[in-house]
Amino acid sequence: MYETYTTVIGTVISNPRRRQTSAGEEVLSFRMACNSRRLDKRSGEWADGPALYLTVSCWRRLIDGAAPVVAKGRPVIAHGQIKTNEYISDSGERRADLEMTASVIGMDLSRCTVSFEGMMPRPTTATQSPGAERVSANSSDPVDAAAA
């Protein structure tokens, strides 16, 4: 079967839920919505287009990075394998839901600002190319390595 990967940009619409599967694996899941907004040229007003709703599941190392920042109402970008999950509801109806197994989750920086917390690679003199950027010890501004 062919795997379908896609990137979805939207808003988290449910509180993330962290749980363990029956096999003992941890998973973090949340719902997100993506809808387009278009300028109606006749009225000059913005109008919402149809919405896409999906469940996003994060596994393994992605949980540790996503859990502290993913929250209801936050703008996110999710990339991963998407599939249709078919099930029968409590009332006996057949239903289908889109589900993404995420490989990457990020914040939509066009709609928010973030602060980075993590390891910055330290270039060595042998591997550093002229004009490469590095972070100064006294500032968060990039410094031209050739000028340093």
Coordinates of N, CA, C and O in Angstrom, one line a residue:
M1 N 0.8 -1.2 0.0 CA 0.0 0.0 0.0 C 0.9 1.2 0.0 O 1.9 1.3 0.6
Y2 N 0.4 2.3 -0.7 CA 1.2 3.5 -0.8 C 0.9 4.4 0.5 O -0.2 4.5 0.9
E3 N 2.0 5.0 1.0 CA 1.8 5.8 2.1 C 1.6 7.3 1.6 O 2.3 7.7 0.7
T4 N 0.7 8.0 2.2 CA 0.4 9.3 1.8 C 0.9 10.3 2.9 O 0.4 10.2 4.0
Y5 N 1.9 11.1 2.6 CA 2.4 12.1 3.5 C 1.9 13.5 3.1 O 1.8 13.8 1.9
T6 N 1.6 14.3 4.1 CA 1.1 15.7 3.8 C 1.5 16.6 4.9 O 1.9 16.1 6.0
T7 N 1.4 17.9 4.7 CA 1.6 18.9 5.7 C 0.4 19.7 5.9 O -0.2 20.1 4.9
V8 N -0.1 19.9 7.1 CA -1.3 20.6 7.4 C -0.9 21.7 8.4 O -0.2 21.5 9.3
I9 N -1.4 22.9 8.0 CA -1.3 24.1 8.9 C -2.6 24.5 9.4 O -3.6 24.6 8.7
G10 N -2.7 24.6 10.7 CA -4.0 24.9 11.3 C -3.9 25.3 12.8 O -2.9 25.7 13.3
T11 N -5.0 25.0 13.5 CA -5.1 25.4 14.9 C -5.5 24.1 15.7 O -6.4 23.4 15.3
V12 N -4.9 23.9 16.9 CA -5.3 22.8 17.8 C -6.7 23.2 18.3 O -6.9 24.2 18.9
I13 N -7.6 22.2 18.2 CA -9.0 22.5 18.7 C -9.4 21.6 19.9 O -10.5 21.7 20.3
S14 N -8.5 20.8 20.4 CA -8.8 20.0 21.6 C -7.5 20.0 22.5 O -6.4 20.2 22.0
N15 N -7.8 19.7 23.7 CA -6.6 19.6 24.6 C -5.9 18.3 24.3 O -6.5 17.2 24.1
P16 N -4.6 18.4 24.2 CA -3.8 17.1 23.9 C -4.0 16.1 24.9 O -4.1 16.4 26.1
R17 N -4.0 14.8 24.5 CA -4.2 13.7 25.4 C -3.1 12.8 25.4 O -2.7 12.3 24.3
R18 N -2.4 12.6 26.5 CA -1.2 11.7 26.5 C -1.7 10.4 27.2 O -2.3 10.4 28.3
R19 N -1.5 9.3 26.5 CA -1.9 8.0 27.1 C -1.0 6.9 26.7 O -0.1 7.1 25.9
Q20 N -1.2 5.7 27.2 CA -0.5 4.5 26.8 C -1.4 3.5 26.1 O -2.5 3.3 26.4
T21 N -0.8 2.9 25.0 CA -1.5 1.9 24.3 C -1.5 0.6 25.1 O -0.8 0.5 26.1
S22 N -2.3 -0.4 24.7 CA -2.3 -1.7 25.4 C -1.0 -2.4 25.3 O -0.7 -3.2 26.2
A23 N -0.2 -2.0 24.3 CA 1.2 -2.6 24.2 C 2.2 -1.8 25.1 O 3.4 -2.2 25.1
G24 N 1.8 -0.8 25.8 CA 2.6 0.0 26.7 C 3.4 1.2 26.0 O 4.2 1.8 26.7
E25 N 3.1 1.5 24.7 CA 3.7 2.6 24.1 C 2.9 3.9 24.4 O 1.7 3.9 24.5
E26 N 3.7 5.0 24.6 CA 3.0 6.3 24.8 C 2.6 6.9 23.5 O 3.4 6.8 22.5
V27 N 1.5 7.6 23.5 CA 1.1 8.4 22.4 C 0.5 9.7 22.9 O -0.2 9.7 23.9
L28 N 0.7 10.8 22.2 CA 0.1 12.1 22.4 C -0.8 12.4 21.2 O -0.3 12.3 20.1
S29 N -2.1 12.7 21.4 CA -2.9 12.9 20.3 C -3.8 14.2 20.6 O -4.0 14.5 21.7
F30 N -4.1 14.8 19.5 CA -5.0 16.1 19.6 C -5.7 16.2 18.3 O -5.3 15.6 17.2
R31 N -6.7 17.0 18.3 CA -7.5 17.4 17.0 C -7.0 18.7 16.6 O -6.7 19.6 17.4
M32 N -7.0 18.9 15.3 CA -6.7 20.2 14.7 C -7.6 20.5 13.5 O -8.2 19.6 13.0
A33 N -7.8 21.8 13.3 CA -8.6 22.2 12.2 C -7.8 23.1 11.3 O -7.0 23.9 11.7
C34 N -8.1 23.0 10.0 CA -7.4 23.9 9.0 C -8.5 24.4 8.1 O -9.3 23.7 7.5
N35 N -8.6 25.7 8.0 CA -9.6 26.3 7.1 C -9.0 27.5 6.4 O -8.1 28.2 7.0
S36 N -9.3 27.6 5.1 CA -8.8 28.7 4.4 C -9.7 30.0 4.5 O -10.8 29.9 4.8
R37 N -9.0 31.1 4.4 CA -9.8 32.4 4.4 C -9.5 33.1 3.1 O -8.3 33.1 2.7
R38 N -10.5 33.5 2.4 CA -10.4 34.2 1.1 C -11.1 35.5 1.2 O -12.1 35.7 1.8
L39 N -10.5 36.4 0.4 CA -11.1 37.8 0.3 C -12.2 37.7 -0.8 O -11.9 37.4 -1.9
D40 N -13.4 38.0 -0.4 CA -14.5 38.0 -1.3 C -14.4 39.3 -2.0 O -14.7 40.4 -1.4
K41 N -14.1 39.3 -3.3 CA -13.9 40.5 -4.1 C -15.2 41.4 -4.2 O -15.1 42.6 -4.3
R42 N -16.3 40.7 -4.2 CA -17.6 41.5 -4.4 C -17.9 42.3 -3.1 O -18.2 43.4 -3.2
S43 N -17.8 41.6 -1.9 CA -18.1 42.3 -0.7 C -16.9 43.0 -0.1 O -17.1 43.9 0.8
G44 N -15.7 42.6 -0.4 CA -14.5 43.2 0.2 C -14.2 42.6 1.6 O -13.4 43.1 2.3
E45 N -15.0 41.6 2.0 CA -14.8 41.0 3.3 C -14.1 39.6 3.2 O -14.2 38.9 2.2
W46 N -13.5 39.2 4.3 CA -12.9 37.9 4.4 C -14.0 36.9 4.7 O -14.9 37.1 5.5
A47 N -13.9 35.7 4.0 CA -14.9 34.6 4.3 C -14.1 33.3 4.5 O -13.1 33.1 3.9
D48 N -14.6 32.5 5.5 CA -14.0 31.3 5.8 C -14.4 30.2 4.7 O -15.6 30.2 4.4
G49 N -13.4 29.4 4.3 CA -13.7 28.3 3.4 C -14.0 27.1 4.2 O -14.2 27.1 5.4
P50 N -14.2 26.0 3.5 CA -14.5 24.7 4.3 C -13.4 24.3 5.2 O -12.2 24.6 4.9
A51 N -13.7 23.7 6.3 CA -12.7 23.3 7.2 C -12.3 21.8 7.1 O -13.1 21.0 6.7
L52 N -11.0 21.5 7.3 CA -10.5 20.2 7.4 C -10.2 19.8 8.8 O -9.5 20.6 9.5
Y53 N -10.7 18.8 9.3 CA -10.5 18.3 10.7 C -9.7 17.0 10.7 O -10.1 16.1 9.9
L54 N -8.8 16.9 11.6 CA -8.1 15.6 11.7 C -7.5 15.4 13.1 O -7.3 16.4 13.8
T55 N -7.3 14.1 13.4 CA -6.6 13.7 14.6 C -5.2 13.5 14.3 O -4.8 12.9 13.4
V56 N -4.3 14.1 15.2 CA -2.9 14.0 15.0 C -2.3 13.2 16.2 O -2.6 13.5 17.3
S57 N -1.5 12.2 15.8 CA -0.9 11.3 16.9 C 0.6 11.5 16.8 O 1.2 11.4 15.7
C58 N 1.2 11.7 18.0 CA 2.7 11.8 18.1 C 3.2 10.6 18.9 O 2.6 10.2 19.9
W59 N 4.3 10.0 18.4 CA 4.9 8.8 19.0 C 6.3 9.1 19.3 O 7.0 10.0 18.8
R60 N 6.9 8.3 20.2 CA 8.3 8.2 20.6 C 8.8 9.6 20.9 O 8.3 10.3 21.7
R61 N 10.0 9.9 20.4 CA 10.7 11.2 20.7 C 9.9 12.4 20.5 O 10.1 13.5 21.1
L62 N 9.0 12.4 19.5 CA 8.2 13.5 19.1 C 7.3 14.0 20.3 O 7.0 15.2 20.5
I63 N 6.9 13.1 21.2 CA 6.1 13.4 22.3 C 6.7 14.4 23.2 O 6.1 15.4 23.7
D64 N 8.0 14.2 23.5 CA 8.8 15.0 24.4 C 8.9 16.5 23.9 O 8.9 17.4 24.7
G65 N 9.0 16.6 22.6 CA 9.1 18.0 22.0 C 7.7 18.6 21.9 O 7.6 19.8 22.0
A66 N 6.7 17.8 21.5 CA 5.4 18.4 21.3 C 4.5 18.7 22.5 O 3.8 19.7 22.6
A67 N 4.6 17.8 23.5 CA 3.8 17.9 24.7 C 3.9 19.3 25.4 O 2.8 19.8 25.8
P68 N 5.1 19.9 25.6 CA 5.1 21.2 26.3 C 4.5 22.4 25.5 O 4.2 23.4 26.1
V69 N 4.4 22.2 24.2 CA 4.0 23.4 23.4 C 2.7 23.3 22.7 O 2.0 24.3 22.4
V70 N 2.2 22.1 22.5 CA 0.9 21.9 21.8 C -0.2 22.1 22.8 O -0.2 21.4 23.8
A71 N -1.1 23.0 22.5 CA -2.2 23.3 23.4 C -3.4 23.8 22.6 O -3.2 24.4 21.5
K72 N -4.6 23.7 23.1 CA -5.8 24.1 22.5 C -5.7 25.6 22.1 O -5.3 26.4 22.9
G73 N -6.0 25.9 20.9 CA -6.0 27.3 20.4 C -4.7 27.7 19.8 O -4.6 28.8 19.2
R74 N -3.6 26.9 19.9 CA -2.3 27.3 19.3 C -2.2 27.0 17.8 O -2.7 25.9 17.4
P75 N -1.5 27.8 17.1 CA -1.3 27.6 15.7 C -0.1 26.6 15.4 O 1.0 26.8 15.9
V76 N -0.4 25.5 14.7 CA 0.6 24.4 14.5 C 0.7 24.1 13.0 O -0.1 24.3 12.2
I77 N 1.9 23.4 12.8 CA 2.1 22.8 11.5 C 2.4 21.4 11.8 O 3.3 21.1 12.6
A78 N 1.7 20.5 11.1 CA 2.0 19.0 11.3 C 2.3 18.4 10.0 O 1.6 18.6 9.0
H79 N 3.3 17.5 10.0 CA 3.7 16.8 8.8 C 3.7 15.3 9.2 O 4.3 14.9 10.2
G80 N 3.1 14.5 8.3 CA 3.2 13.0 8.6 C 2.4 12.2 7.6 O 1.9 12.7 6.6
Q81 N 2.2 11.0 8.0 CA 1.4 10.0 7.2 C -0.1 10.2 7.5 O -0.4 10.2 8.7
I82 N -0.9 10.3 6.5 CA -2.3 10.5 6.7 C -3.1 9.3 6.2 O -2.7 8.7 5.2
K83 N -4.1 9.0 6.9 CA -5.0 7.9 6.5 C -6.4 8.1 7.0 O -6.6 9.0 7.9
T84 N -7.3 7.4 6.4 CA -8.7 7.4 6.9 C -8.9 6.3 7.9 O -8.6 5.2 7.7
N85 N -9.5 6.7 9.0 CA -9.8 5.7 10.1 C -11.3 5.5 10.1 O -12.1 6.4 10.4
E86 N -11.7 4.3 9.7 CA -13.2 4.0 9.6 C -13.6 3.3 10.9 O -12.8 2.4 11.4
Y87 N -14.7 3.6 11.5 CA -15.2 3.0 12.7 C -16.7 3.0 12.7 O -17.4 3.7 11.9
I88 N -17.3 2.3 13.7 CA -18.7 2.3 13.9 C -19.0 3.1 15.2 O -18.4 2.7 16.3
S89 N -19.8 4.1 15.2 CA -20.1 4.9 16.3 C -21.0 4.1 17.4 O -21.5 3.0 17.1
D90 N -21.2 4.7 18.5 CA -22.0 4.1 19.6 C -23.4 3.9 19.1 O -24.1 2.9 19.6
S91 N -23.9 4.7 18.2 CA -25.3 4.6 17.7 C -25.4 3.6 16.5 O -26.4 3.4 16.0
G92 N -24.2 3.0 16.1 CA -24.2 2.0 15.1 C -24.0 2.5 13.7 O -24.0 1.8 12.7
E93 N -23.7 3.8 13.6 CA -23.4 4.5 12.3 C -22.0 4.2 11.9 O -21.1 4.3 12.7
R94 N -21.8 4.0 10.6 CA -20.4 3.9 10.0 C -19.9 5.4 9.9 O -20.5 6.2 9.3
R95 N -18.7 5.6 10.4 CA -18.1 6.9 10.3 C -16.6 6.8 9.9 O -16.0 5.8 10.0
A96 N -16.1 7.9 9.4 CA -14.7 8.0 9.0 C -14.1 9.3 9.5 O -14.7 10.3 9.6
D97 N -12.8 9.2 9.9 CA -12.1 10.3 10.4 C -10.7 10.3 9.8 O -10.1 9.2 9.6
L98 N -10.2 11.5 9.5 CA -8.8 11.5 9.0 C -7.8 11.5 10.2 O -8.1 12.2 11.2
E99 N -6.8 10.7 10.1 CA -5.8 10.6 11.2 C -4.4 10.7 10.6 O -4.1 10.2 9.6
M100 N -3.6 11.5 11.3 CA -2.2 11.7 10.9 C -1.3 11.1 11.9 O -1.4 11.5 13.1
T101 N -0.3 10.3 11.5 CA 0.8 9.9 12.4 C 1.9 10.9 12.1 O 2.5 10.8 11.0
A102 N 2.1 11.8 13.0 CA 3.0 12.9 12.7 C 4.5 12.5 12.8 O 4.8 11.7 13.7
S103 N 5.3 13.0 11.9 CA 6.7 12.8 12.0 C 7.4 14.1 12.5 O 8.5 14.1 13.0
V104 N 6.6 15.3 12.2 CA 7.1 16.6 12.6 C 6.0 17.4 13.1 O 4.9 17.4 12.5
I105 N 6.2 18.2 14.2 CA 5.2 19.1 14.7 C 5.9 20.4 14.9 O 7.0 20.4 15.5
G106 N 5.4 21.5 14.5 CA 6.0 22.8 14.7 C 5.0 23.9 15.0 O 3.8 23.7 14.7
M107 N 5.4 25.0 15.5 CA 4.5 26.1 15.6 C 4.5 27.0 14.4 O 5.5 27.1 13.7
D108 N 3.3 27.5 14.0 CA 3.2 28.4 12.8 C 3.7 29.8 13.2 O 3.0 30.5 13.8
L109 N 5.0 30.1 12.8 CA 5.6 31.3 13.2 C 5.0 32.5 12.5 O 5.4 33.7 12.8
S110 N 4.1 32.4 11.5 CA 3.4 33.5 11.0 C 2.3 34.0 11.9 O 1.8 35.1 11.7
R111 N 2.0 33.2 12.9 CA 0.9 33.5 13.8 C 1.3 33.5 15.3 O 0.5 33.7 16.2
C112 N 2.6 33.3 15.6 CA 3.0 33.4 16.9 C 4.5 33.6 17.0 O 5.2 33.5 15.9
T113 N 5.1 33.8 18.1 CA 6.5 33.8 18.3 C 6.9 32.8 19.4 O 6.1 32.5 20.2
V114 N 8.1 32.2 19.3 CA 8.5 31.2 20.2 C 9.9 31.5 20.7 O 10.6 32.2 20.1
S115 N 10.3 30.8 21.8 CA 11.7 30.9 22.2 C 12.2 29.5 22.1 O 11.5 28.5 22.3
F116 N 13.4 29.4 21.6 CA 14.1 28.1 21.3 C 14.8 27.6 22.6 O 15.4 28.3 23.3
E117 N 14.6 26.3 22.9 CA 15.3 25.7 24.0 C 15.8 24.3 23.5 O 15.1 23.5 23.1
G118 N 17.1 24.2 23.4 CA 17.7 23.0 22.9 C 19.2 23.2 22.6 O 19.8 24.2 23.1
M119 N 19.8 22.3 22.0 CA 21.2 22.3 21.7 C 21.5 22.9 20.4 O 20.9 22.6 19.4
M120 N 22.4 23.9 20.4 CA 22.9 24.5 19.1 C 24.2 23.8 18.8 O 25.1 23.7 19.6
P121 N 24.3 23.3 17.5 CA 25.6 22.7 17.2 C 26.7 23.6 17.2 O 26.6 24.8 16.8
R122 N 27.9 23.2 17.7 CA 29.1 24.0 17.7 C 30.0 23.7 16.6 O 30.5 22.6 16.5
P123 N 30.1 24.6 15.6 CA 31.0 24.2 14.5 C 32.4 24.2 14.9 O 32.9 25.0 15.8
T124 N 33.2 23.3 14.3 CA 34.6 23.3 14.6 C 35.3 24.0 13.5 O 34.8 24.3 12.5
T125 N 36.6 24.4 13.8 CA 37.3 25.2 12.8 C 37.5 24.5 11.5 O 37.4 25.1 10.5
A126 N 37.7 23.2 11.6 CA 37.9 22.4 10.4 C 36.6 22.3 9.5 O 36.7 22.2 8.3
T127 N 35.5 22.3 10.2 CA 34.2 22.1 9.4 C 33.5 23.4 9.1 O 32.6 23.4 8.3
Q128 N 33.9 24.5 9.7 CA 33.2 25.7 9.5 C 33.7 26.4 8.2 O 34.9 26.5 8.0
S129 N 32.7 26.7 7.4 CA 33.0 27.4 6.2 C 33.0 28.9 6.3 O 32.3 29.4 7.2
P130 N 33.8 29.6 5.5 CA 33.7 31.1 5.6 C 32.3 31.6 5.4 O 31.6 31.1 4.5
G131 N 31.9 32.6 6.1 CA 30.6 33.2 6.0 C 29.5 32.4 6.8 O 28.4 32.8 6.8
A132 N 29.9 31.3 7.4 CA 28.9 30.5 8.2 C 28.5 31.3 9.4 O 29.2 32.2 9.9
E133 N 27.2 31.1 9.9 CA 26.7 31.8 11.0 C 26.9 31.0 12.3 O 26.9 29.8 12.3
R134 N 27.1 31.7 13.4 CA 27.2 31.0 14.7 C 26.5 31.9 15.7 O 26.3 33.1 15.4
V135 N 26.2 31.4 16.8 CA 25.6 32.2 17.9 C 26.7 32.7 18.8 O 27.5 31.9 19.3
S136 N 26.7 34.0 19.0 CA 27.7 34.6 19.9 C 27.4 34.2 21.4 O 26.2 34.1 21.8
A137 N 28.4 34.1 22.2 CA 28.2 33.7 23.6 C 27.5 34.9 24.4 O 26.9 34.6 25.4
N138 N 27.7 36.1 23.9 CA 27.1 37.3 24.6 C 25.8 37.7 24.0 O 25.2 38.6 24.6
S139 N 25.4 37.2 22.9 CA 24.2 37.7 22.2 C 23.5 36.6 21.6 O 24.1 35.6 21.2
S140 N 22.2 36.7 21.3 CA 21.5 35.8 20.5 C 21.5 36.1 19.0 O 20.9 35.4 18.2
D141 N 22.1 37.2 18.7 CA 22.2 37.6 17.3 C 23.2 36.8 16.6 O 24.3 36.5 17.1
P142 N 22.9 36.4 15.3 CA 23.9 35.6 14.5 C 25.1 36.5 14.3 O 25.0 37.7 14.0
V143 N 26.3 35.9 14.3 CA 27.6 36.6 14.1 C 28.2 36.0 12.9 O 28.3 34.8 12.8
D144 N 28.7 36.8 12.0 CA 29.5 36.3 10.9 C 30.8 35.7 11.3 O 31.6 36.4 11.9
A145 N 31.0 34.4 11.1 CA 32.2 33.7 11.6 C 33.4 34.2 11.0 O 34.5 34.2 11.6
A146 N 33.3 34.7 9.7 CA 34.6 35.2 9.1 C 35.0 36.5 9.8 O 36.2 36.9 9.8
A147 N 34.0 37.3 10.3 CA 34.4 38.6 11.0 C 34.9 38.4 12.4 O 35.4 39.3 13.0
A148 N 34.6 37.2 13.0 CA 34.9 37.0 14.4 C 36.4 36.6 14.5 O 37.1 36.2 13.7

